mmCIF file of C-alpha atoms in Angstrom:
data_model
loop_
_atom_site.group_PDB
_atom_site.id
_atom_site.type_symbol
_atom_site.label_atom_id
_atom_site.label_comp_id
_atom_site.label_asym_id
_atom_site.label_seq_id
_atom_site.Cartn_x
_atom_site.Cartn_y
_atom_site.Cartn_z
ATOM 1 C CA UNK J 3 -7.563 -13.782 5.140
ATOM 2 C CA UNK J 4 -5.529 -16.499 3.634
ATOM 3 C CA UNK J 5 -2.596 -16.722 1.413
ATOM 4 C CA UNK J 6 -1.681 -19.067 -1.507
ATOM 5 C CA UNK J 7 0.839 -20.650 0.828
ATOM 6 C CA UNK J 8 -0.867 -20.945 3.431
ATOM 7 C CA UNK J 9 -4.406 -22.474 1.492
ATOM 8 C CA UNK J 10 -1.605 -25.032 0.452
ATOM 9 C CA UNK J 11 0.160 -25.628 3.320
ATOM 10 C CA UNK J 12 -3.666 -26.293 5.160
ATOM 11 C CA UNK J 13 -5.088 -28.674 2.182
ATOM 12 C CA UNK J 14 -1.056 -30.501 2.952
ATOM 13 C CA UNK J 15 -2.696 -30.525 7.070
ATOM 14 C CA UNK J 16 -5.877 -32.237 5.692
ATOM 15 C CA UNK J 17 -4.162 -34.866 3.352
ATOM 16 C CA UNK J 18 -2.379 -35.722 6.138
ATOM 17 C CA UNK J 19 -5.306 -35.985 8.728
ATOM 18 C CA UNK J 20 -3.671 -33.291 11.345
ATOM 19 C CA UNK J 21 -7.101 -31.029 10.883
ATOM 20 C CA UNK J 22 -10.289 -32.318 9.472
ATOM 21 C CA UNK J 23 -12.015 -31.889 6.722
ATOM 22 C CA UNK J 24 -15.050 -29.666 8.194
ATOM 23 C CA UNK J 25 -12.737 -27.313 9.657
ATOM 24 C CA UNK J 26 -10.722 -26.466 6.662
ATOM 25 C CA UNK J 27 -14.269 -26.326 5.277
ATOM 26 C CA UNK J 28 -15.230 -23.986 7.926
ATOM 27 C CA UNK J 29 -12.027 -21.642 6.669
ATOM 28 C CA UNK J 30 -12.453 -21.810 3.313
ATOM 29 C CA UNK J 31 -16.452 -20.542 4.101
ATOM 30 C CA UNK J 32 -15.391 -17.419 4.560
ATOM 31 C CA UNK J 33 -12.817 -16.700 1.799
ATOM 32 C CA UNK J 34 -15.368 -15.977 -0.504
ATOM 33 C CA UNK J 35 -16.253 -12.455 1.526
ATOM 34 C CA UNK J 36 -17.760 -11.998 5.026
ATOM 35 C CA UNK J 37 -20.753 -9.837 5.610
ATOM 36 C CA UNK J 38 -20.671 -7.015 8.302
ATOM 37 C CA UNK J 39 -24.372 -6.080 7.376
ATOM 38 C CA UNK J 40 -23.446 -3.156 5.661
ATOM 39 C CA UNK J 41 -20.281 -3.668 4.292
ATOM 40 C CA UNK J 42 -18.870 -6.862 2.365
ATOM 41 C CA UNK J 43 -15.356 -8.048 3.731
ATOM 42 C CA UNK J 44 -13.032 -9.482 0.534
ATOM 43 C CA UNK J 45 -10.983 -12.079 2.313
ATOM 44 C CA UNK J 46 -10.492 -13.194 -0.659
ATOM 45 C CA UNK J 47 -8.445 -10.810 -2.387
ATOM 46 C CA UNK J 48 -4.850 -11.496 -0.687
ATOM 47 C CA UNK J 49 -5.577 -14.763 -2.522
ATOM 48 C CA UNK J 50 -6.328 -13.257 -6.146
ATOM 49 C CA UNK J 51 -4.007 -10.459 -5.376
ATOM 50 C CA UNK J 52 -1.128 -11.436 -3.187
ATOM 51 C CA UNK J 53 -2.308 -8.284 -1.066
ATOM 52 C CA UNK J 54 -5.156 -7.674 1.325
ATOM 53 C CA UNK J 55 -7.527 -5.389 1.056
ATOM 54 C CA UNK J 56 -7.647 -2.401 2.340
ATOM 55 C CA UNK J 57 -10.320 0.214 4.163
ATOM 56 C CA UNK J 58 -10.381 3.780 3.035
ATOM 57 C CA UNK J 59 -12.089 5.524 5.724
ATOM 58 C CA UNK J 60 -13.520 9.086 4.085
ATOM 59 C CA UNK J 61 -16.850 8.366 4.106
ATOM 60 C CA UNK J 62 -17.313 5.963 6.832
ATOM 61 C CA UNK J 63 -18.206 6.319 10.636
ATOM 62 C CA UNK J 64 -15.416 5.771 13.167
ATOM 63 C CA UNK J 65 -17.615 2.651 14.466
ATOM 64 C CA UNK J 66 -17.976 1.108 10.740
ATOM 65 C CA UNK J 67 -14.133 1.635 10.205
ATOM 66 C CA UNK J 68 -13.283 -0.260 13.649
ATOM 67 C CA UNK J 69 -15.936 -3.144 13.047
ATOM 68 C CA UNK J 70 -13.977 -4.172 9.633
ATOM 69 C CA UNK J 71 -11.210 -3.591 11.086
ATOM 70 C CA UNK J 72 -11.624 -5.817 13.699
ATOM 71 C CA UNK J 73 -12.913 -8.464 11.464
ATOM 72 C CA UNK J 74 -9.986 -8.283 9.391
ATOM 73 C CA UNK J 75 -7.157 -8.547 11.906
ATOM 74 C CA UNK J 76 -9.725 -11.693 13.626
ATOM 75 C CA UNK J 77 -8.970 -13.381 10.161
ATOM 76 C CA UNK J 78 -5.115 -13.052 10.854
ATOM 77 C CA UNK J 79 -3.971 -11.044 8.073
ATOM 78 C CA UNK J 80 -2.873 -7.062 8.549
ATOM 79 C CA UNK J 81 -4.926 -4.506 8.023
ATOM 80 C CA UNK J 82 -4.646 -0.690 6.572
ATOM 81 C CA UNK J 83 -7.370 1.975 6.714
ATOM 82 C CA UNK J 84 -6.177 4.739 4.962
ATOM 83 C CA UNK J 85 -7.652 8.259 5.214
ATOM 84 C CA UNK J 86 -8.557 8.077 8.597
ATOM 85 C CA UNK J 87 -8.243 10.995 11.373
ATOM 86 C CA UNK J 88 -7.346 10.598 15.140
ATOM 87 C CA UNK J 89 -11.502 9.563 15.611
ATOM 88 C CA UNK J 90 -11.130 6.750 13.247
ATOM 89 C CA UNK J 91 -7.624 5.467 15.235
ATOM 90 C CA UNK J 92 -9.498 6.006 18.787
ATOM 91 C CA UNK J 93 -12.218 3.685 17.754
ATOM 92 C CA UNK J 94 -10.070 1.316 16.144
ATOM 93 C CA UNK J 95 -7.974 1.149 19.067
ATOM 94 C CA UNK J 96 -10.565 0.263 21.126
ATOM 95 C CA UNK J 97 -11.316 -2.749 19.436
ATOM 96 C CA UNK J 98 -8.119 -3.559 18.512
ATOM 97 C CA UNK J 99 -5.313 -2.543 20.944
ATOM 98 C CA UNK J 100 -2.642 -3.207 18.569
ATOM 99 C CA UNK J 101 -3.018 -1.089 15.742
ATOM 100 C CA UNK J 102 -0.836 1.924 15.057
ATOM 101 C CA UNK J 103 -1.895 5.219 13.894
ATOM 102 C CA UNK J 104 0.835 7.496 11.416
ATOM 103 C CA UNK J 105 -0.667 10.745 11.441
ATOM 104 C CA UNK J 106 0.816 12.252 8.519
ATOM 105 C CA UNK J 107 -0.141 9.952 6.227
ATOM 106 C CA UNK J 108 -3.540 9.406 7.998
ATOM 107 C CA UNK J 109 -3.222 5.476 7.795
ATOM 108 C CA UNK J 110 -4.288 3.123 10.637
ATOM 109 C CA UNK J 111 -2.100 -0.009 10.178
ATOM 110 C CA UNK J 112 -1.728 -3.328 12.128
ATOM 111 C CA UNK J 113 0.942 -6.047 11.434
ATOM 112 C CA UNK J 114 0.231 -9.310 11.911
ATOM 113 C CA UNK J 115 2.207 -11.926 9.329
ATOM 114 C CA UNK J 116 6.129 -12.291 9.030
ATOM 115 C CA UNK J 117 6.927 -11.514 4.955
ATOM 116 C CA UNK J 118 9.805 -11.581 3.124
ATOM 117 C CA UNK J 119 11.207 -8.182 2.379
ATOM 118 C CA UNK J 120 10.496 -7.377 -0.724
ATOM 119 C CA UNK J 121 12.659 -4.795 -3.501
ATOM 120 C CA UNK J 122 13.960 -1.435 -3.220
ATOM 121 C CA UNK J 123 10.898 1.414 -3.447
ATOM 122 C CA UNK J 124 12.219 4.886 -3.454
ATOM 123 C CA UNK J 125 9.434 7.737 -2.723
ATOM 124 C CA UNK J 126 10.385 11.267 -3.906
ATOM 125 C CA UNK J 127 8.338 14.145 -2.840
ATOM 126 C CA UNK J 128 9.314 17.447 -4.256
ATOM 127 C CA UNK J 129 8.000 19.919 -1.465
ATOM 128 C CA UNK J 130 7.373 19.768 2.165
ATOM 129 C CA UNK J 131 3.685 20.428 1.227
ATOM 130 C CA UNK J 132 3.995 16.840 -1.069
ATOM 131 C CA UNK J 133 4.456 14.877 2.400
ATOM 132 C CA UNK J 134 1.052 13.621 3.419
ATOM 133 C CA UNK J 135 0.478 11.926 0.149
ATOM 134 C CA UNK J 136 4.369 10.815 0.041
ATOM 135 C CA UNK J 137 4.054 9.515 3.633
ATOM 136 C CA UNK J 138 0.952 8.028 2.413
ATOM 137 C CA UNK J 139 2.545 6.010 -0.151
ATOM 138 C CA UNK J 140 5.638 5.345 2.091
ATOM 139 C CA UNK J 141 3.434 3.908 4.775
ATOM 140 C CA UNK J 142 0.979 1.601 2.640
ATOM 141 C CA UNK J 143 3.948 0.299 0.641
ATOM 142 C CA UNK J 144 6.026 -0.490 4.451
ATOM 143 C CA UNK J 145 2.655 -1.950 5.799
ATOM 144 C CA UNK J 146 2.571 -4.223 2.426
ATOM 145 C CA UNK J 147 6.309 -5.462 2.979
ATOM 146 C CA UNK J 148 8.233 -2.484 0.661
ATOM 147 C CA UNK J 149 11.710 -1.905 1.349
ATOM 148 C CA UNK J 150 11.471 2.008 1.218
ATOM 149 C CA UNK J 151 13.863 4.903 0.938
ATOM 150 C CA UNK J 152 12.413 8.604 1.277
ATOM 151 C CA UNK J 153 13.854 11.290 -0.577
ATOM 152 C CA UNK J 154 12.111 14.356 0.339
ATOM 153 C CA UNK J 155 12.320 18.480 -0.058
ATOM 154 C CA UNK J 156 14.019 17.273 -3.868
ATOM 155 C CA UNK J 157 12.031 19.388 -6.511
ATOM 156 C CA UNK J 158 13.034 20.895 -9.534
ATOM 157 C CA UNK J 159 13.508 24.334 -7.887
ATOM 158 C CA UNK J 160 16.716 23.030 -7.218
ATOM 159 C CA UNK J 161 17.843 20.143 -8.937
ATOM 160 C CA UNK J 162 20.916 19.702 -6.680
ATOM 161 C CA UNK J 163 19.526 18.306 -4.246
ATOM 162 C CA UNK J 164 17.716 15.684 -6.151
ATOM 163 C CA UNK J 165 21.565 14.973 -7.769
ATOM 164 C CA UNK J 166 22.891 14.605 -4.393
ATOM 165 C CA UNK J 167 21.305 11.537 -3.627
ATOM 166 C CA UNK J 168 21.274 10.132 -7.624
ATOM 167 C CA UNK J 169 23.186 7.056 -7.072
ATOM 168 C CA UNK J 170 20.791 5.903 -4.139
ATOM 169 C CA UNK J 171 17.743 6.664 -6.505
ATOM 170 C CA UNK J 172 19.126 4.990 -9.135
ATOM 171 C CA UNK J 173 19.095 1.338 -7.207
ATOM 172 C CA UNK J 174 15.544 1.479 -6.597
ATOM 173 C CA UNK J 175 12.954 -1.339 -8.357
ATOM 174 C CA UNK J 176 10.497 1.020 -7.988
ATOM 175 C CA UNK J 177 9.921 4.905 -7.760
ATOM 176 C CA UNK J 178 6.623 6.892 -6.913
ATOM 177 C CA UNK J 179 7.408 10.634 -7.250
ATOM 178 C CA UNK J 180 4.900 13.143 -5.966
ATOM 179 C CA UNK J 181 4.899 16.581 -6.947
ATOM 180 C CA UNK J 182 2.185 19.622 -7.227
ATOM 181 C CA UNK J 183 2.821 23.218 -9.272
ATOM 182 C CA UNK J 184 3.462 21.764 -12.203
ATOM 183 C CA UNK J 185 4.375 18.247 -11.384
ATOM 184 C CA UNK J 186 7.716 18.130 -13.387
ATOM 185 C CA UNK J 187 9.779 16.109 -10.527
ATOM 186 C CA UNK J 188 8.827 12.482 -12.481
ATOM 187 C CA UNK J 189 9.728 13.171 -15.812
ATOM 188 C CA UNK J 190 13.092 14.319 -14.377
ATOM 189 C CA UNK J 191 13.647 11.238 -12.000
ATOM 190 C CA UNK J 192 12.172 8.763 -14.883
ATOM 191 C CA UNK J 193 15.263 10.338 -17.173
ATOM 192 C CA UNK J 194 17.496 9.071 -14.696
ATOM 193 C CA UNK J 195 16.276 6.022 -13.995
ATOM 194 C CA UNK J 196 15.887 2.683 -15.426
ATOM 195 C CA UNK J 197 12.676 1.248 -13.778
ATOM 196 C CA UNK J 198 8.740 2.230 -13.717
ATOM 197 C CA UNK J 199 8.009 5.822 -12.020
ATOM 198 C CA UNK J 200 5.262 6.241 -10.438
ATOM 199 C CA UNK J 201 3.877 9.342 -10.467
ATOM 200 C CA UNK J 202 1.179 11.211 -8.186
ATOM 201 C CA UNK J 203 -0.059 14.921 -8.603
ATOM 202 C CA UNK J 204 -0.428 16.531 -5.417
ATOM 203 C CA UNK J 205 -3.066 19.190 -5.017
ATOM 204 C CA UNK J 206 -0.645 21.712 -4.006
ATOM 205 C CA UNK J 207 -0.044 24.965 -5.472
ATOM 206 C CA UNK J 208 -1.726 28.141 -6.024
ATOM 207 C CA UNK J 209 -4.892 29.077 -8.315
ATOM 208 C CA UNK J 210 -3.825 27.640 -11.574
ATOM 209 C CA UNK J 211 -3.017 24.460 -10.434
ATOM 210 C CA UNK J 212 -6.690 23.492 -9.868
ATOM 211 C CA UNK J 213 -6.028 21.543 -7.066
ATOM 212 C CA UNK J 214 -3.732 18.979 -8.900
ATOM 213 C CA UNK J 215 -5.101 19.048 -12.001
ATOM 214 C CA UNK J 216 -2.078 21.122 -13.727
ATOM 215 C CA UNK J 217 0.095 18.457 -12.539
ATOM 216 C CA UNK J 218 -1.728 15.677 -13.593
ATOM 217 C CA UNK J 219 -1.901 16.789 -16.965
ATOM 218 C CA UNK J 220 1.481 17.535 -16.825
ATOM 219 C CA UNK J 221 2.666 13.878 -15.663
ATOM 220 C CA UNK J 222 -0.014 12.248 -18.472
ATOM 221 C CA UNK J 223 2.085 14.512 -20.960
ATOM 222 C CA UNK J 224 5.434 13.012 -20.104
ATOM 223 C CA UNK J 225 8.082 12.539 -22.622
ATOM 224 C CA UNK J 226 9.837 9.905 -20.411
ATOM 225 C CA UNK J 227 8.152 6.620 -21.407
ATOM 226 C CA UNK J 228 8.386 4.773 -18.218
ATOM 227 C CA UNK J 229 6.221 7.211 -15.890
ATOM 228 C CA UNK J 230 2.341 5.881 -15.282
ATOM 229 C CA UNK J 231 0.459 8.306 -13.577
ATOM 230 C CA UNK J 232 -2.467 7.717 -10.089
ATOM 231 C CA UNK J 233 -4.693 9.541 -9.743
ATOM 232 C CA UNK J 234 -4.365 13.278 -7.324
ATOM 233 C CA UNK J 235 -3.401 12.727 -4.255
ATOM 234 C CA UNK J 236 -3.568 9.239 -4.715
ATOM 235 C CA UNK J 237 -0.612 7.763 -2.526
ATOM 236 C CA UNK J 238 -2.011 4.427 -1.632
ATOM 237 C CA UNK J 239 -2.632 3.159 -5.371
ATOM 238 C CA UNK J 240 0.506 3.813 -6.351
ATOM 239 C CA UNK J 241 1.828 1.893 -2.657
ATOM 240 C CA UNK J 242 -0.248 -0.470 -3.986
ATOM 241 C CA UNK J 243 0.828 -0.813 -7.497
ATOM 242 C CA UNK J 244 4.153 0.177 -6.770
ATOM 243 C CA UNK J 245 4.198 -3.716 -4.194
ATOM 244 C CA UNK J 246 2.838 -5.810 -6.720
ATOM 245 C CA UNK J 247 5.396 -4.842 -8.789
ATOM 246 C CA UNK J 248 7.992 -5.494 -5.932
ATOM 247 C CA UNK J 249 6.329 -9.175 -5.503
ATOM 248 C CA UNK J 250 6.364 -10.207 -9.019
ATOM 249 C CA UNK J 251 10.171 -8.825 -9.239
ATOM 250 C CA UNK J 252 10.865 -10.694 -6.262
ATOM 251 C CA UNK J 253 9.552 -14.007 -6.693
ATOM 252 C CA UNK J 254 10.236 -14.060 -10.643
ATOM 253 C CA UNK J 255 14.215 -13.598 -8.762
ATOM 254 C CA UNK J 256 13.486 -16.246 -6.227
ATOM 255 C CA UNK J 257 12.172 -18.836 -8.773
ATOM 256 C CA UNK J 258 15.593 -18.062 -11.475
#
């Protein structure tokens, strides 16, 4: 798993003879992708991307999760599985004593490179139910290098205590606001606000919310023009989105 910077900074070791030329070749051999057999490793992407990829568990064995895992931190880069239970972290662990396991948001996350902080990301979660897909997205952006602020328990039920903390909202680059019922929390935040809301339905509330569907329609239907809208439940592709966003702002800042 290689970086812009650091494909440069190796090609700079080459011209100048410190490594040679068949082992850079060796390197860039696997950039491409690495086969597991029956899965197909995209080293490559933190190169297209400026973030790795990442392993969402559901659906795979505890012992497939913990092989790409394992590959993936080998390369040198850090590594998320998201979705994963306490199974998934147990095998992971075994291979790979390092990793860390945040229960809540059911991600299994290992840090391995130094990065530069990047903007302010402020996640908003409207209920106490919204958490595991707020912690979600608070988790995947930290693990990509976010700078994030929680502001949590601040629905529309009672709009004071989303006031309370307006000023510190305001600041941030970025917002993802999660919300179920009828998912009204990001058209009120992206009112306040001048920068992209993200917003994710969770599938929380009772019959008529159809599991998140309500509140999805509800966010699509937003008359503030600067909320997008992820999918339900969705946490980590709005993390995700929510960082590139971060990365261009920050290097389009470091480059002026």
């Amino acid at each position: 798993m290689m970086t812009r910077e650091e494909l440069l900074e190796m090609l700079e070791r080459v011209r100048a003879g410190e490594i040679a030329p068949s082992q850079a070749a060796e390197k860039l051999a696997k950039l491409p992708y690495e086969d597991a057999g029956f899965a197909k490793i995209d080293h490559h992407r933190m190169l297209r991307l400026g973030l790795p990829e990442v392993i969402f568990s559901a659906g795979k064995t505890a012992s497939q999760v913990a092989e790409i895992f394992f590959r993936m931190a080998a390369a040198g880069g850090d590594v998320i599985a998201t979705r994963a239970g306490e199974e998934i972290f147990e095998a992971v662990k075994v291979r790979v004593p390092e990793a860390s396991y945040f229960a809540m948001a059911r991600i299994v996350a290992l840090r391995q490179r130094r990065q530069e902080p990047l903007g302010a990301l402020a996640v908003l979660a409207a209920g106490t139910s919204d958490l595991p897909v707020a912690e979600e997205a608070a988790i995947a952006a930290e693990c990509m290098g976010a700078n994030v602020q929680r502001f949590y328990d601040v629905g529309v039920a009672g709009l004071h205590r989303l006031l309370a903390h307006r000023e510190a909202i305001e600041a941030a680059d970025v917002l993802i606001v999660c919300a179920g019922m009828e998912g009204a929390l990001p058209s009120v935040v992206a009112g306040m606000v001048g920068a992209p809301v993200i917003a994710v339905p969770t599938s929380v509330g009772y019959g008529a919310a159809f599991g998140g569907l309500a509140a999805l329609l509800g966010m699509l239907n937003s008359c503030s023009p600067n909320v997008t809208v992820s999918n339900i439940d969705n946490g980590f592709g709005a993390a995700y989105a929510a960082t590139m966003i971060l990365k261009k702002i920050h290097f389009h800042t470091k480059r002026t």
